[in-house]
mmCIF file of C-alpha atoms in Angstrom:
data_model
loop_
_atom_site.group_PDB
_atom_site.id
_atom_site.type_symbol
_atom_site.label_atom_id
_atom_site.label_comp_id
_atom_site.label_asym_id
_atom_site.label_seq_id
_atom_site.Cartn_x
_atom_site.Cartn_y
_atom_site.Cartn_z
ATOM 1 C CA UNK V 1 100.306 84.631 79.759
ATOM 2 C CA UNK V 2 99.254 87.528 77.759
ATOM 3 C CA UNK V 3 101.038 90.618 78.500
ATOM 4 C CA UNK V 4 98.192 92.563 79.350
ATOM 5 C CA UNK V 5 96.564 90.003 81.996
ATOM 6 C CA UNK V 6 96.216 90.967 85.663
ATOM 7 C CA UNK V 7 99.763 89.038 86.874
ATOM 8 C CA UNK V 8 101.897 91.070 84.459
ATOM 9 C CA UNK V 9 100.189 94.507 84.771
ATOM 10 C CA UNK V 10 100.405 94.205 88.383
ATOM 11 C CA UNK V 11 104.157 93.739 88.613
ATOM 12 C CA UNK V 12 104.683 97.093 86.598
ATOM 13 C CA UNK V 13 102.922 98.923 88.201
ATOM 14 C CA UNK V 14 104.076 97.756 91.956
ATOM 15 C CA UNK V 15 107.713 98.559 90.331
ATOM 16 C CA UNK V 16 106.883 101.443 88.827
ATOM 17 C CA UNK V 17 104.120 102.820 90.686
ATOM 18 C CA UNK V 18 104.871 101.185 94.656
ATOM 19 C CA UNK V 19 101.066 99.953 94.364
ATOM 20 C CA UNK V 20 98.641 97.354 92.736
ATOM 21 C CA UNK V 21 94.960 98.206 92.741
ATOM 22 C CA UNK V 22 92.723 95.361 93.944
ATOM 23 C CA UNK V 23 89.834 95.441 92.241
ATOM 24 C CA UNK V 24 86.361 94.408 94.587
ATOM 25 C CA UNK V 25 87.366 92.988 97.976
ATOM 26 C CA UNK V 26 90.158 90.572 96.252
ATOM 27 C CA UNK V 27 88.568 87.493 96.731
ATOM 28 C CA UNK V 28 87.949 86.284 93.251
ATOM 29 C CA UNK V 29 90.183 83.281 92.850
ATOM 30 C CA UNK V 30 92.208 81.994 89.754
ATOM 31 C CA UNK V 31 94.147 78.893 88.779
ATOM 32 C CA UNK V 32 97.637 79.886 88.092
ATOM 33 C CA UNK V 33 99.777 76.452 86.043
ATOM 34 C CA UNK V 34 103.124 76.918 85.563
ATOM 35 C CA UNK V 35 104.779 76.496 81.936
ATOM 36 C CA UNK V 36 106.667 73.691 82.691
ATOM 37 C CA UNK V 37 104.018 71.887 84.194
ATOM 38 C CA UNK V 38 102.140 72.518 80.934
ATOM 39 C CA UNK V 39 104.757 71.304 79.354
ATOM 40 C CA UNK V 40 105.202 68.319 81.094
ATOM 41 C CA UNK V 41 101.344 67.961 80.595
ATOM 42 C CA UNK V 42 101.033 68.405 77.034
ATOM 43 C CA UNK V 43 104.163 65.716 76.938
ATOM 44 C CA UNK V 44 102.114 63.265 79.217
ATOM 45 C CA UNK V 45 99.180 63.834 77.057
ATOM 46 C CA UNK V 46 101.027 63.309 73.633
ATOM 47 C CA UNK V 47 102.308 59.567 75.283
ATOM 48 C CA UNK V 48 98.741 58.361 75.662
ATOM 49 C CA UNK V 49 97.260 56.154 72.677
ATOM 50 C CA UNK V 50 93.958 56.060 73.916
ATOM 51 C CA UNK V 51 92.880 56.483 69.831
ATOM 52 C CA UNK V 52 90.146 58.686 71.124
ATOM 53 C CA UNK V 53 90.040 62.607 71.767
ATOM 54 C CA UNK V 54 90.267 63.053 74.839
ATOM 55 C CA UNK V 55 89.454 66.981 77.085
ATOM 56 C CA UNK V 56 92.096 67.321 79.814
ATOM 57 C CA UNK V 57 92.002 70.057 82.346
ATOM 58 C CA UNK V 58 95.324 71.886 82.095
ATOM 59 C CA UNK V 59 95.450 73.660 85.963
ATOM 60 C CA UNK V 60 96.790 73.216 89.106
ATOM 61 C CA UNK V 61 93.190 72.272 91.241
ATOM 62 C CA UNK V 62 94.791 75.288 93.829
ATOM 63 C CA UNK V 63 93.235 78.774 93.414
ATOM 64 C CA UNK V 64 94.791 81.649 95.055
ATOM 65 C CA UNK V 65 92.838 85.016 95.661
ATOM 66 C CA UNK V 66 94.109 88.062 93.776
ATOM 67 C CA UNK V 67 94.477 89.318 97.542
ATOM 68 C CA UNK V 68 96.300 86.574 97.753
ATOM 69 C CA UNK V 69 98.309 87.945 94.816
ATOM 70 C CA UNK V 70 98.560 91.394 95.645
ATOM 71 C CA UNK V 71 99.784 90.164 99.370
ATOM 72 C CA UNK V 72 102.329 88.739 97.165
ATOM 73 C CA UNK V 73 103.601 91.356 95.443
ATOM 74 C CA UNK V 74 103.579 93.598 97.876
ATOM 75 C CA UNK V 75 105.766 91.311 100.020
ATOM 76 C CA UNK V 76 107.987 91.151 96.996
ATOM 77 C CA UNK V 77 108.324 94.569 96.146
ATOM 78 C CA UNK V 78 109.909 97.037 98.387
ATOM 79 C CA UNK V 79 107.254 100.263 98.748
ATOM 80 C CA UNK V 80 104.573 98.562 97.284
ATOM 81 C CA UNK V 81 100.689 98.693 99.187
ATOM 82 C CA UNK V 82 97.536 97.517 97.960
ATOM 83 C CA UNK V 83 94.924 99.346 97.132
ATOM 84 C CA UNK V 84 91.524 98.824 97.239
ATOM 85 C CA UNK V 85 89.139 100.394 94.025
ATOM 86 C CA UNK V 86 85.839 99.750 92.146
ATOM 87 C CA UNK V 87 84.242 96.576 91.773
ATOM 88 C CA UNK V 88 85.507 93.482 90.239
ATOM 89 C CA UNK V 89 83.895 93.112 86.841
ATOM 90 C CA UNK V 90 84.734 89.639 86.768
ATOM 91 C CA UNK V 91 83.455 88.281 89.635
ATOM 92 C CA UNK V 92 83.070 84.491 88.679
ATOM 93 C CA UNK V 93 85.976 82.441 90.641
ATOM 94 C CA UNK V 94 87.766 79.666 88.651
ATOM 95 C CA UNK V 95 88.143 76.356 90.521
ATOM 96 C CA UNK V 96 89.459 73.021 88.605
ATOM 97 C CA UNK V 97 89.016 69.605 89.778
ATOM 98 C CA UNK V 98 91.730 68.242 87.809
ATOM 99 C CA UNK V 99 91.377 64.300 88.974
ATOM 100 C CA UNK V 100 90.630 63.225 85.510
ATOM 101 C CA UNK V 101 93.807 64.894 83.931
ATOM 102 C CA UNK V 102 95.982 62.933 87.037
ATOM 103 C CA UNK V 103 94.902 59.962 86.205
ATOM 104 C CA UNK V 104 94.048 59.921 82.563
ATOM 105 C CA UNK V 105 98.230 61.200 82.348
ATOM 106 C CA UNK V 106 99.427 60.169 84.919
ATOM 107 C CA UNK V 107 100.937 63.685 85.571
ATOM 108 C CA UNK V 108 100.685 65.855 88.869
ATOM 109 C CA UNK V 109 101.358 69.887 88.398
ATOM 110 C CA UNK V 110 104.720 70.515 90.864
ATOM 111 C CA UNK V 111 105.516 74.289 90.885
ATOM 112 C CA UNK V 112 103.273 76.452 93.140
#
């Protein structure tokens, strides 16, 4: 995750700041995968000998709100409130069906 992505920038500033900004009304949704479930993806993946390319969704098929998020956080973080600003400049959600990837690699994500 880059540094400068929402997740990261968030947790500074609800420890340094008590507060993350919610951009819009929070309900844009995002895919969150864990590393070692990538990893254990990109393992399953470099098992198969299909002999053929193959595209495989790397995700978890769960999105979570940035409300969601935010909740989160401020749960987490002792002073920290939510605060609602602007609009939400990207406003497209991202959703994964991921049933291809389970059964092409035989591989499930397990971390939430």
């Amino acid at each position: 995750m880059n540094h400068n992505s929402l997740l990261p920038i968030w947790i500074k500033m609800a420890k340094q700041e008590n507060s993350v900004f919610v951009y819009g009304d929070g309900s844009r949704k995002q895919d969150y995968l864990h590393i070692e479930d990538l990893s254990a993806l990109c393992w399953a993946a470099s098992q198969l000998n299909t002999g053929i390319n193959l595209t495989l969704i790397a995700a978890t098929g769960t999105s979570i709100s940035n409300l969601e998020i935010a909740k989160t956080i401020e749960f987490n973080v002792a002073g920290c409130k939510q605060t609602f600003i602007g609009e939400d400049d990207n406003k497209a959600s991202r959703v994964f069906n991921i049933s291809s990837t389970i059964s092409t690699c035989n591989w499930e994500p397990t971390i939430d």
